[in-house]
Structures are given as C-alpha cells and as structure tokens.
PDB file of C-alpha atoms in Angstrom:
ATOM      1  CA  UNK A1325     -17.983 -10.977  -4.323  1.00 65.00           C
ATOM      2  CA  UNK A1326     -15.507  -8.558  -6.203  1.00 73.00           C
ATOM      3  CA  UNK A1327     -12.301  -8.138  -5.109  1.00 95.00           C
ATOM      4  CA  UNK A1328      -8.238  -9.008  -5.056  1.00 97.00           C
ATOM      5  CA  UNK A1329      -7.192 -12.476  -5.008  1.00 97.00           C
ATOM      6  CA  UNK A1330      -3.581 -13.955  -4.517  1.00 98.00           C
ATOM      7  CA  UNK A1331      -1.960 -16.967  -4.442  1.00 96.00           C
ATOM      8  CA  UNK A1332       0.285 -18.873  -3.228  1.00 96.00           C
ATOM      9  CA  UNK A1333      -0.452 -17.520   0.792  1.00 96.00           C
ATOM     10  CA  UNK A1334       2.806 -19.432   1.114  1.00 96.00           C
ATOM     11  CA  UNK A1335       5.598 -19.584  -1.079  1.00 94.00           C
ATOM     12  CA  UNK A1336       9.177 -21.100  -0.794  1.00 91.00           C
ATOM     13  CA  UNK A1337      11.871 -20.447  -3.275  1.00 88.00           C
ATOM     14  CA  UNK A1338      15.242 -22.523  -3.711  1.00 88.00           C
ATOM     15  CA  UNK A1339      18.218 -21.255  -4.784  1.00 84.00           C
ATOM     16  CA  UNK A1340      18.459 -20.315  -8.540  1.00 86.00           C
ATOM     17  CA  UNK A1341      14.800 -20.957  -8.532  1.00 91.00           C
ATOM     18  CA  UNK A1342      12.576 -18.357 -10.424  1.00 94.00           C
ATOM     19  CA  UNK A1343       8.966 -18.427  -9.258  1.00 95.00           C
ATOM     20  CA  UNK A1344       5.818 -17.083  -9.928  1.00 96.00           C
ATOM     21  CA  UNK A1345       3.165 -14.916  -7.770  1.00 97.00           C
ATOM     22  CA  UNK A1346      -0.996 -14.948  -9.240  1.00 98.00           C
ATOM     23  CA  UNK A1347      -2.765 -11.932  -8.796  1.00 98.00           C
ATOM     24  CA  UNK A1348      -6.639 -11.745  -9.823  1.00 98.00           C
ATOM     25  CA  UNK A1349      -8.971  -9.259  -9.951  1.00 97.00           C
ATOM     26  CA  UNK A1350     -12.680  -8.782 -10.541  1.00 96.00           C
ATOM     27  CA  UNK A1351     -13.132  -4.797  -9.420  1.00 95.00           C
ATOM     28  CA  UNK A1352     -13.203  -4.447 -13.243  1.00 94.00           C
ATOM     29  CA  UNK A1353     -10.003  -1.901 -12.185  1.00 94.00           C
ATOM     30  CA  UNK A1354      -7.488  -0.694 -15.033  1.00 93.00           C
ATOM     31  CA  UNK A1355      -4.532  -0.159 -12.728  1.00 94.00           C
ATOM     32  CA  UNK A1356      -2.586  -2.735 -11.141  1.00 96.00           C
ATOM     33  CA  UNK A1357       0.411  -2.890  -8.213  1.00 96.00           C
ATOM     34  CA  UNK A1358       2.619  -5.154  -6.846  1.00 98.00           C
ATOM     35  CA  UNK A1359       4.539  -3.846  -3.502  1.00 97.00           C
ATOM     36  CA  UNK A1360       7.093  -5.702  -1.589  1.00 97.00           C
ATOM     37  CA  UNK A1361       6.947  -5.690   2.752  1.00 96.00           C
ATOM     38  CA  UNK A1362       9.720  -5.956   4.428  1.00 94.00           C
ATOM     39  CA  UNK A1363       9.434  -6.746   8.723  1.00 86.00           C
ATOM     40  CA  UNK A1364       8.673  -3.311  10.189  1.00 79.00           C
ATOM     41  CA  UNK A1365       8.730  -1.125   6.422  1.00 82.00           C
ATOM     42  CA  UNK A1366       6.329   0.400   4.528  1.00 87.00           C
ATOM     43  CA  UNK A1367       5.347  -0.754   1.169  1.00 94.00           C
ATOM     44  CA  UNK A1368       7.787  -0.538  -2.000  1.00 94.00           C
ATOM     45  CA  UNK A1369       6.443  -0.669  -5.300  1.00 94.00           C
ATOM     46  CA  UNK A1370       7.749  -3.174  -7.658  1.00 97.00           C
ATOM     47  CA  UNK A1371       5.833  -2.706 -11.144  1.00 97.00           C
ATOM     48  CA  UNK A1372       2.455  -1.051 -12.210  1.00 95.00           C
ATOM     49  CA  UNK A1373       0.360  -1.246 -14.967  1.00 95.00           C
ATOM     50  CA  UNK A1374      -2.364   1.166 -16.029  1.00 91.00           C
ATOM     51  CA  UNK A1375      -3.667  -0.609 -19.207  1.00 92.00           C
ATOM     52  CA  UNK A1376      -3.392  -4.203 -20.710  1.00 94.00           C
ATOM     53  CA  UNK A1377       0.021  -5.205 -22.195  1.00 95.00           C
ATOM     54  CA  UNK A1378       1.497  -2.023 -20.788  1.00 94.00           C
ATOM     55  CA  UNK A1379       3.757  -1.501 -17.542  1.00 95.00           C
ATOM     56  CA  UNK A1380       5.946   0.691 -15.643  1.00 94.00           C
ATOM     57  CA  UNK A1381       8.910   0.028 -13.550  1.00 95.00           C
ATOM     58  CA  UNK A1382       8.921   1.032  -9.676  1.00 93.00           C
ATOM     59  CA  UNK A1383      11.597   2.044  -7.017  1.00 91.00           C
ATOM     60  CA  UNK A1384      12.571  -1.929  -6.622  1.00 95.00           C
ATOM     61  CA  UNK A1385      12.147  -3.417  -9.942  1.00 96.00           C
ATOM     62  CA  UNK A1386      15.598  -5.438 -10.381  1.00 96.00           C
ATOM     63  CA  UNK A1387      15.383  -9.154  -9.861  1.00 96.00           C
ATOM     64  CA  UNK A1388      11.358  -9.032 -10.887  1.00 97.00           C
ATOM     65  CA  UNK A1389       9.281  -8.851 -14.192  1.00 97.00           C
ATOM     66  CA  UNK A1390       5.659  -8.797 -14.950  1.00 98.00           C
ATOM     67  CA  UNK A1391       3.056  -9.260 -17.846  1.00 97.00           C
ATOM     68  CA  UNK A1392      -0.025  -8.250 -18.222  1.00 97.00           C
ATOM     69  CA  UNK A1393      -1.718  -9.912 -20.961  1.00 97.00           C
ATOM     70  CA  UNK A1394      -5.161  -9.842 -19.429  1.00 96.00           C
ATOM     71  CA  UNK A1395      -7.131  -6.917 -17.336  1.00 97.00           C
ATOM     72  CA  UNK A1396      -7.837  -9.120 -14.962  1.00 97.00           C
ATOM     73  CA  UNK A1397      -4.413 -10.732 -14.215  1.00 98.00           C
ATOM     74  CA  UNK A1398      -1.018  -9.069 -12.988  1.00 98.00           C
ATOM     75  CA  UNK A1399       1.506 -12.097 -12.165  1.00 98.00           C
ATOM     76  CA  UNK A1400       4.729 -11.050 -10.839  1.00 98.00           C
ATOM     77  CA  UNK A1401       7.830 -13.480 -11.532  1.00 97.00           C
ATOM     78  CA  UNK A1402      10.678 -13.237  -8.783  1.00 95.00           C
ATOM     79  CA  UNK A1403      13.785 -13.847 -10.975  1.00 93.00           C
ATOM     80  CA  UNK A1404      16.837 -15.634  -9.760  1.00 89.00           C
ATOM     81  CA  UNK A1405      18.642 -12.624  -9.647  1.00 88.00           C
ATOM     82  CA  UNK A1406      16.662 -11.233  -6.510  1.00 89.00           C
ATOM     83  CA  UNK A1407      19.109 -12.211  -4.167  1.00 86.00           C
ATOM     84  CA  UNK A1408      17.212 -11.292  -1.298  1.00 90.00           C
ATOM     85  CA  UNK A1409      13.841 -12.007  -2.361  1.00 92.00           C
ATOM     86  CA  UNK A1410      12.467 -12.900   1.462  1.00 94.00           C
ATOM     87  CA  UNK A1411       9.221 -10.631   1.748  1.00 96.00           C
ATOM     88  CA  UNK A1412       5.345 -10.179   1.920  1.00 97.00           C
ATOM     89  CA  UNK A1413       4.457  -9.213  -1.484  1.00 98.00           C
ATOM     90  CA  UNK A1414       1.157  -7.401  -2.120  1.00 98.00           C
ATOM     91  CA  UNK A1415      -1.062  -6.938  -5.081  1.00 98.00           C
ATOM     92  CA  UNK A1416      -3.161  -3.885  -5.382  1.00 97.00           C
ATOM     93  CA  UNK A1417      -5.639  -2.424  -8.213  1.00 96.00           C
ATOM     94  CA  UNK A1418      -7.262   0.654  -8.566  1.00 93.00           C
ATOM     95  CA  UNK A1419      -9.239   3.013 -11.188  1.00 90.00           C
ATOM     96  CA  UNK A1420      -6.980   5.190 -12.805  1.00 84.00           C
ATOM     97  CA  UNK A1421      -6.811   8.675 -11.515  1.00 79.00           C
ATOM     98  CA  UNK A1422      -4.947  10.351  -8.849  1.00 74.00           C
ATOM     99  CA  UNK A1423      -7.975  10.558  -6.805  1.00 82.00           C
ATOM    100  CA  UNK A1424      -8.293   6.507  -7.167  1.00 87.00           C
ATOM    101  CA  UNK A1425      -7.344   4.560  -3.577  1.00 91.00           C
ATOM    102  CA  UNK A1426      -5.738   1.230  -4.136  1.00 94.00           C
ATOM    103  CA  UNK A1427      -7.209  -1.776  -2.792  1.00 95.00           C
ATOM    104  CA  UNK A1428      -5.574  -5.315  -1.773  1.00 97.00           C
ATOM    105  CA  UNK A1429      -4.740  -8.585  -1.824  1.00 97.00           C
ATOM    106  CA  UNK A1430      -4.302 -10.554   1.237  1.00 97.00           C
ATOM    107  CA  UNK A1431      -0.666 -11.339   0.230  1.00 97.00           C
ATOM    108  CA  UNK A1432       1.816 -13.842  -0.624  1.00 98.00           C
ATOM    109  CA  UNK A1433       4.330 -14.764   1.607  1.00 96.00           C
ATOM    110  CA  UNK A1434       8.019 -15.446  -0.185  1.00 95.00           C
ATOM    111  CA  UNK A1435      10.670 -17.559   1.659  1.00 93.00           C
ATOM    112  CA  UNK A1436      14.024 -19.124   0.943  1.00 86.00           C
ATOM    113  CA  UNK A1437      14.622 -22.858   1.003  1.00 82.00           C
TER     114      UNK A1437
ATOM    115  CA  UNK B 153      13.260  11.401  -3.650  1.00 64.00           C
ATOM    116  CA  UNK B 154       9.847  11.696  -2.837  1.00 68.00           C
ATOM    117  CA  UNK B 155       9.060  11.042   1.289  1.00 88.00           C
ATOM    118  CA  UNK B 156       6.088  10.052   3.308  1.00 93.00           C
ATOM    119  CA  UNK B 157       7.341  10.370   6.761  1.00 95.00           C
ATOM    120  CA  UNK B 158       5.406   9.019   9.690  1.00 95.00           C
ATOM    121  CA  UNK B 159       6.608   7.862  13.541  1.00 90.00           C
ATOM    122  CA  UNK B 160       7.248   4.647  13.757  1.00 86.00           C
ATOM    123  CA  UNK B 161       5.802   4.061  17.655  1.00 89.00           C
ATOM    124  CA  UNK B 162       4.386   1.978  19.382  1.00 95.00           C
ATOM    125  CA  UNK B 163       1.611   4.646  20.298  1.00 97.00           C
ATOM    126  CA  UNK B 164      -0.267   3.271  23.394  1.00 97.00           C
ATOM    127  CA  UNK B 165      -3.074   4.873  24.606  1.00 97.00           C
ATOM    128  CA  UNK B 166      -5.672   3.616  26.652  1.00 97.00           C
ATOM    129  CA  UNK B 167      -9.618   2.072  25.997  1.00 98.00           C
ATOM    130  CA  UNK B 168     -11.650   5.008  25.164  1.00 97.00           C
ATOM    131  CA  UNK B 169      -9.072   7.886  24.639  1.00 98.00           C
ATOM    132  CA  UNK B 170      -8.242   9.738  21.200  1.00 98.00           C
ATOM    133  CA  UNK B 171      -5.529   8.090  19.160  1.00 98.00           C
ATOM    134  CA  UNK B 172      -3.828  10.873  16.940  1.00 97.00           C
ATOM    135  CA  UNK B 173      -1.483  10.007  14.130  1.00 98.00           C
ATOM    136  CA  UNK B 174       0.361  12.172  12.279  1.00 97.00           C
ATOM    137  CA  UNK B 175       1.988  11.891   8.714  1.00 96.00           C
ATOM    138  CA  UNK B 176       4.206  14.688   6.923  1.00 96.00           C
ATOM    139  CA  UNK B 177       5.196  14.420   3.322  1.00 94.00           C
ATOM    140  CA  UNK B 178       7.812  15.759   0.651  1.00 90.00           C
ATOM    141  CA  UNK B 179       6.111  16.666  -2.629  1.00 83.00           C
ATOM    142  CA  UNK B 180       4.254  19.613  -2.572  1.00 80.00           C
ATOM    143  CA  UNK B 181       2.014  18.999  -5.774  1.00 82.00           C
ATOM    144  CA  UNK B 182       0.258  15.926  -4.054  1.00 83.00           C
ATOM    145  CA  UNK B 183      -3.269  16.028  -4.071  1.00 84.00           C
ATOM    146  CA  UNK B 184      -4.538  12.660  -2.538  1.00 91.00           C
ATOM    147  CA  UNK B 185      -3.941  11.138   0.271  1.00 95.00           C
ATOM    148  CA  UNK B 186      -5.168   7.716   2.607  1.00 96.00           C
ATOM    149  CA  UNK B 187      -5.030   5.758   5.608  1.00 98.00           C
ATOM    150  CA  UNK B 188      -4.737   2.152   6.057  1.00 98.00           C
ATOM    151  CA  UNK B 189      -4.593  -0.221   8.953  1.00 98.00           C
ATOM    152  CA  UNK B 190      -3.034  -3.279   8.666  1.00 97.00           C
ATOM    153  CA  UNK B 191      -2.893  -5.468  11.677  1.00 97.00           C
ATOM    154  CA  UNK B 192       0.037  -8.008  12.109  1.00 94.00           C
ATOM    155  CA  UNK B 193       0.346 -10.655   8.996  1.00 93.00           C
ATOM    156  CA  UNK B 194      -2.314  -9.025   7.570  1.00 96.00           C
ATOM    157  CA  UNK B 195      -2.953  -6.500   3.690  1.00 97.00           C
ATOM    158  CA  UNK B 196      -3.781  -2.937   4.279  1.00 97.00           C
ATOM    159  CA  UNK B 197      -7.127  -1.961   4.444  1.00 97.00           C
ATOM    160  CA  UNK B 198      -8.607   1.271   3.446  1.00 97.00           C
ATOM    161  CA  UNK B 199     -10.021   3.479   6.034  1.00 97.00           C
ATOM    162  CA  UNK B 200      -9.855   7.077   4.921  1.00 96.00           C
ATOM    163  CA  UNK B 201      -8.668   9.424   2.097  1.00 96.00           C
ATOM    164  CA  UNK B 202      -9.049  13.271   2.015  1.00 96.00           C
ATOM    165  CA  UNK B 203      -7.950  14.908  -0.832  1.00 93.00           C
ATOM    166  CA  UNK B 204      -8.832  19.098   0.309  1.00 93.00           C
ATOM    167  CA  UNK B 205      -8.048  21.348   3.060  1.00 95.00           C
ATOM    168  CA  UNK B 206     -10.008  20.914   6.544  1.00 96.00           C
ATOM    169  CA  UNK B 207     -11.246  17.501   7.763  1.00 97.00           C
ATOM    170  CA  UNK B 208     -13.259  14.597   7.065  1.00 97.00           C
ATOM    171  CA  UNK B 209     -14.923  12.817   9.728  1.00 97.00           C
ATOM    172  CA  UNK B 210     -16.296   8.785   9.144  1.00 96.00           C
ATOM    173  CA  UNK B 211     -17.434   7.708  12.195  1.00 97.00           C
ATOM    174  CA  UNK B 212     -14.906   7.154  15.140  1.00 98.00           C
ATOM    175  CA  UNK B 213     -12.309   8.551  12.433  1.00 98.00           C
ATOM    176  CA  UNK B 214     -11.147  12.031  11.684  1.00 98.00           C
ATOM    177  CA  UNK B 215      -9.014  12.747   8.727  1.00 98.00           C
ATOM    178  CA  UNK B 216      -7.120  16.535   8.748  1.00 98.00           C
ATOM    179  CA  UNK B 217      -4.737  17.547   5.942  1.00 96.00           C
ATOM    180  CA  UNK B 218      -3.277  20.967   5.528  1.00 95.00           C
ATOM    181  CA  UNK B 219      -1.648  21.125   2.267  1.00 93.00           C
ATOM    182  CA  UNK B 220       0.331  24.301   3.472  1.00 93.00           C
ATOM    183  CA  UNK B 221       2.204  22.657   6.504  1.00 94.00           C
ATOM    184  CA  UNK B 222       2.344  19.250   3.726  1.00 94.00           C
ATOM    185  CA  UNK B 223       0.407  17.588   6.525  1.00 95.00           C
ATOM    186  CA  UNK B 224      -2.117  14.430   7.393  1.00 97.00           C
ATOM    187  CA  UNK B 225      -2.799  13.223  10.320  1.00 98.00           C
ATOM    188  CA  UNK B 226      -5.716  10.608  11.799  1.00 98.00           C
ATOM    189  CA  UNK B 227      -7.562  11.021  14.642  1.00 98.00           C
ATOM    190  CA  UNK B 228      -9.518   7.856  16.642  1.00 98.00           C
ATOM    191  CA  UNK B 229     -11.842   8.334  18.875  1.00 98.00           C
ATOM    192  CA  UNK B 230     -12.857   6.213  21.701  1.00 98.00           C
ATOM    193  CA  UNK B 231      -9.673   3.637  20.401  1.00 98.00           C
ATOM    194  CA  UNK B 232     -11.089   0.150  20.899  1.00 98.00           C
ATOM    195  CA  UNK B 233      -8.474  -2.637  21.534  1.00 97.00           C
ATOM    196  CA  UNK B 234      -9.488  -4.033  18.279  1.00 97.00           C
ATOM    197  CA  UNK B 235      -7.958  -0.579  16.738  1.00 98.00           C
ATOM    198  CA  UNK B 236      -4.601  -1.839  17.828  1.00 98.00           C
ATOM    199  CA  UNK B 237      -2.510  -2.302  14.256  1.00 97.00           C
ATOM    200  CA  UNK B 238      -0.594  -0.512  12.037  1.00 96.00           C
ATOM    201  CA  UNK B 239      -1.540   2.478  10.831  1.00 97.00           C
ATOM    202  CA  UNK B 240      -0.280   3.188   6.741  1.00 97.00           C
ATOM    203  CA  UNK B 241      -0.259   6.761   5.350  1.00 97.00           C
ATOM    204  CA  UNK B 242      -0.222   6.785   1.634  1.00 95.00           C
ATOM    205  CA  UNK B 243       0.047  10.103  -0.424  1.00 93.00           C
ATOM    206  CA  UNK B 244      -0.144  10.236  -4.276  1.00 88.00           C
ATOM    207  CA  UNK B 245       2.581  11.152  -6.578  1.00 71.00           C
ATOM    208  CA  UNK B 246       1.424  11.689 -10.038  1.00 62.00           C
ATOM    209  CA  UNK B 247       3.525  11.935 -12.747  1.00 55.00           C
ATOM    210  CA  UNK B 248       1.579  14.765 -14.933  1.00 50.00           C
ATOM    211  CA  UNK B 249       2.777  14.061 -18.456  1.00 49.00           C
ATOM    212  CA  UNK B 250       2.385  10.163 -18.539  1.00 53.00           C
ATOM    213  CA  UNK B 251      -1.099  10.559 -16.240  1.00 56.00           C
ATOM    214  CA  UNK B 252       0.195   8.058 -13.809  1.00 62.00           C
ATOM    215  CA  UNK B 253      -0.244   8.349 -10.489  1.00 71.00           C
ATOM    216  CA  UNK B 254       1.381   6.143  -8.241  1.00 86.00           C
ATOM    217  CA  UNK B 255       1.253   5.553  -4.081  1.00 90.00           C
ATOM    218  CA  UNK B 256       3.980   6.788  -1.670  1.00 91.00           C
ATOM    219  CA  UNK B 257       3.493   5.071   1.566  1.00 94.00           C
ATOM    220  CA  UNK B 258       5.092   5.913   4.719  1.00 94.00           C
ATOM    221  CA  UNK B 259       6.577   2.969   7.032  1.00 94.00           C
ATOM    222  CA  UNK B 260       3.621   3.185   9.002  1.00 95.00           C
ATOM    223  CA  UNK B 261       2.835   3.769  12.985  1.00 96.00           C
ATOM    224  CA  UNK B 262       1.979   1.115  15.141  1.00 96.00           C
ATOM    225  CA  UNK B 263      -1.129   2.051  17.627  1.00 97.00           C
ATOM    226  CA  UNK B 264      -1.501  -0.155  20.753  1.00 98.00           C
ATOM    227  CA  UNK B 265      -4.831   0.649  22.605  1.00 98.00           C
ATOM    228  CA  UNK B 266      -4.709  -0.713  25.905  1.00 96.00           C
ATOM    229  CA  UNK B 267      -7.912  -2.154  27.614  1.00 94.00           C
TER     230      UNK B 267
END
C-alpha cells in the first residue's frame, strides 16, 4: 500500500538532547512537509522540499533542520536549541503544483524528559 | 501575513441535521483550497478541495467557495456521530516566481454531532 510513514509514534527528548524524526514515502510525490501541532492550533510549517537535495524554510524553522538526500525520505532533526520543542509533528507529501493536496503521516509525538 | 481564519467552536448539532463550516481567508490570489478532518490524536485526512467558483458536492459533503467574498465553507449533511472531529481548512499560497506553493491552514473547528 502507498502512502506516508513516520516514526517514532512516541518520542521523548532530554535536555540538550538533539533528536531525530523518519519520514517515508512511497506516493512517488516530489514535495515534502513537516508541520508542527500545538494542543488546540492549526498546523505550522517547519521546512519543505520540492526536489531532492533542495529545501525551503517555513514560518517556524529555528531550532529544526532537514535533509533530503533521497525522494523518498524527509527526516526532520529537532535541535537543542528548540526550547520548547513539546508538539505533534506531521509529515506531509504532495505532487508539485498549486492544485496538489497534501497527504499525511500519522504523526510523531515529541515530549520532554 | 497571510490568514486562514476559521471559528474555533465546538459546533454541536444534532444526528441527522446539516453541519455548516465556514472558513475566510487573507490572500486574494489563492486558487486552491481543502478540507480535512482530523479527529482527536489523530493526522488530517483529506476530504474535499475546490479550486473554482460554485460548489462541489461528494456525497454527504458540500464544498462552496466564492473567491469574491475570499470564502470556503463545508457543508455535512445528515452529520453522523462518527463526523464528530476537527474540521482543517487549508488554502494555498503560492509563491509565483520560485513555483512553490505551500499550505495555509486555519486552526480548525471542532464539530460535535450529538446522537
């Protein structure tokens, strides 16, 4: 089955810690999204990427960084200097176009230690 | 800043009435726009886009945009409890030279269909 896969569900972070979020895709989609959730928010964008070993910062991009080395694969790294990184972060791809809808992943859930 | 701006809720309505949702946003050169639900814990999940004038009916759900009034709204028919979740509207904002287009999303309205 195609679609959006993420991992950890569950992650904890300590203190000074950076740590890593998988995203995986098999839609065969160019574009790629991470978004952050916050309790009772809408969705932020953090990075994007329309094409391999390219990427574009979002409204929230301090405290996070991103590769994209492979189509299939947009990790996002949540740096030690997000001091608040506490969220539901979620992966999206699309085809490129403005007409394109995004479709997700089912999430990864960041906490502090 | 560009805005998607949507009421927050709770919007209860009962088993079997019509849900309507609205959604009003800033950037007049947007051409796409979608509805997700996402129900508590859960991703978004894609239920509608329009992207012209007038409305586009899938089943129980009824998209309307007027580009004019910089309007969206969703309309459910015969809401189910199961409908119950939040309800995402996302508008595009491209960026014409670079020929990205990202998502704007609004904070979302919570619908609570009541058995």
């Amino acid at each position: 089955d195609g679609g959006i896969t993420q991992s950890p569900k569950y992650l904890f972070r300590k203190e000074g810690q950076n740590v890593t979020l998988s995203c995986e895709q098999n839609l065969n989609h160019d574009a790629m999204y991470w978004y952050r959730q916050d309790p009772g928010q809408g969705l932020r964008l953090i990075y994007y990427s329309q094409i391999v070993n390219d990427f574009q910062k979002g409204d929230i991009a301090e405290g996070y960084s991103v590769s994209r080395e492979k189509k299939e694969s947009f990790p996002l790294t949540v740096t030690s200097a997000q001091k608040n990184p506490t969220a539901f972060y979620l992966c999206a791809s699309s085809q490129t176009g403005v007409s394109q809808p995004q479709h997700f992943g089912d999430g990864t859930r960041l906490s502090i230690l | 800043q560009k805005e998607v701006e949507q009421n927050s809720g709770p919007l209860s309505v009962p088993e079997g009435a019509i849900a309507s949702l609205n959604c009003t946003y800033s950037d007049r050169v947007s051409q796409s726009f979608f509805w997700y639900r996402q129900y508590s814990g859960k991703s978004p999940e894609l239920i509608m886009s329009i992207y012209s004038n007038g409305d586009k009916e899938d089943g129980r759900f009824t998209a309307q945009l007027n580009k004019a009034s910089q309007y969206v709204s969703l309309l459910i028919r015969d809401s189910q409890p199961s409908d119950s979740a939040t309800y995402l509207c996302a508008v595009n904002i491209g960026t014409v030279n670079s020929g990205y287009s990202t998502l704007t999303f609004g904070k979302g309205t919570m619908l609570l269909v009541s058995p």
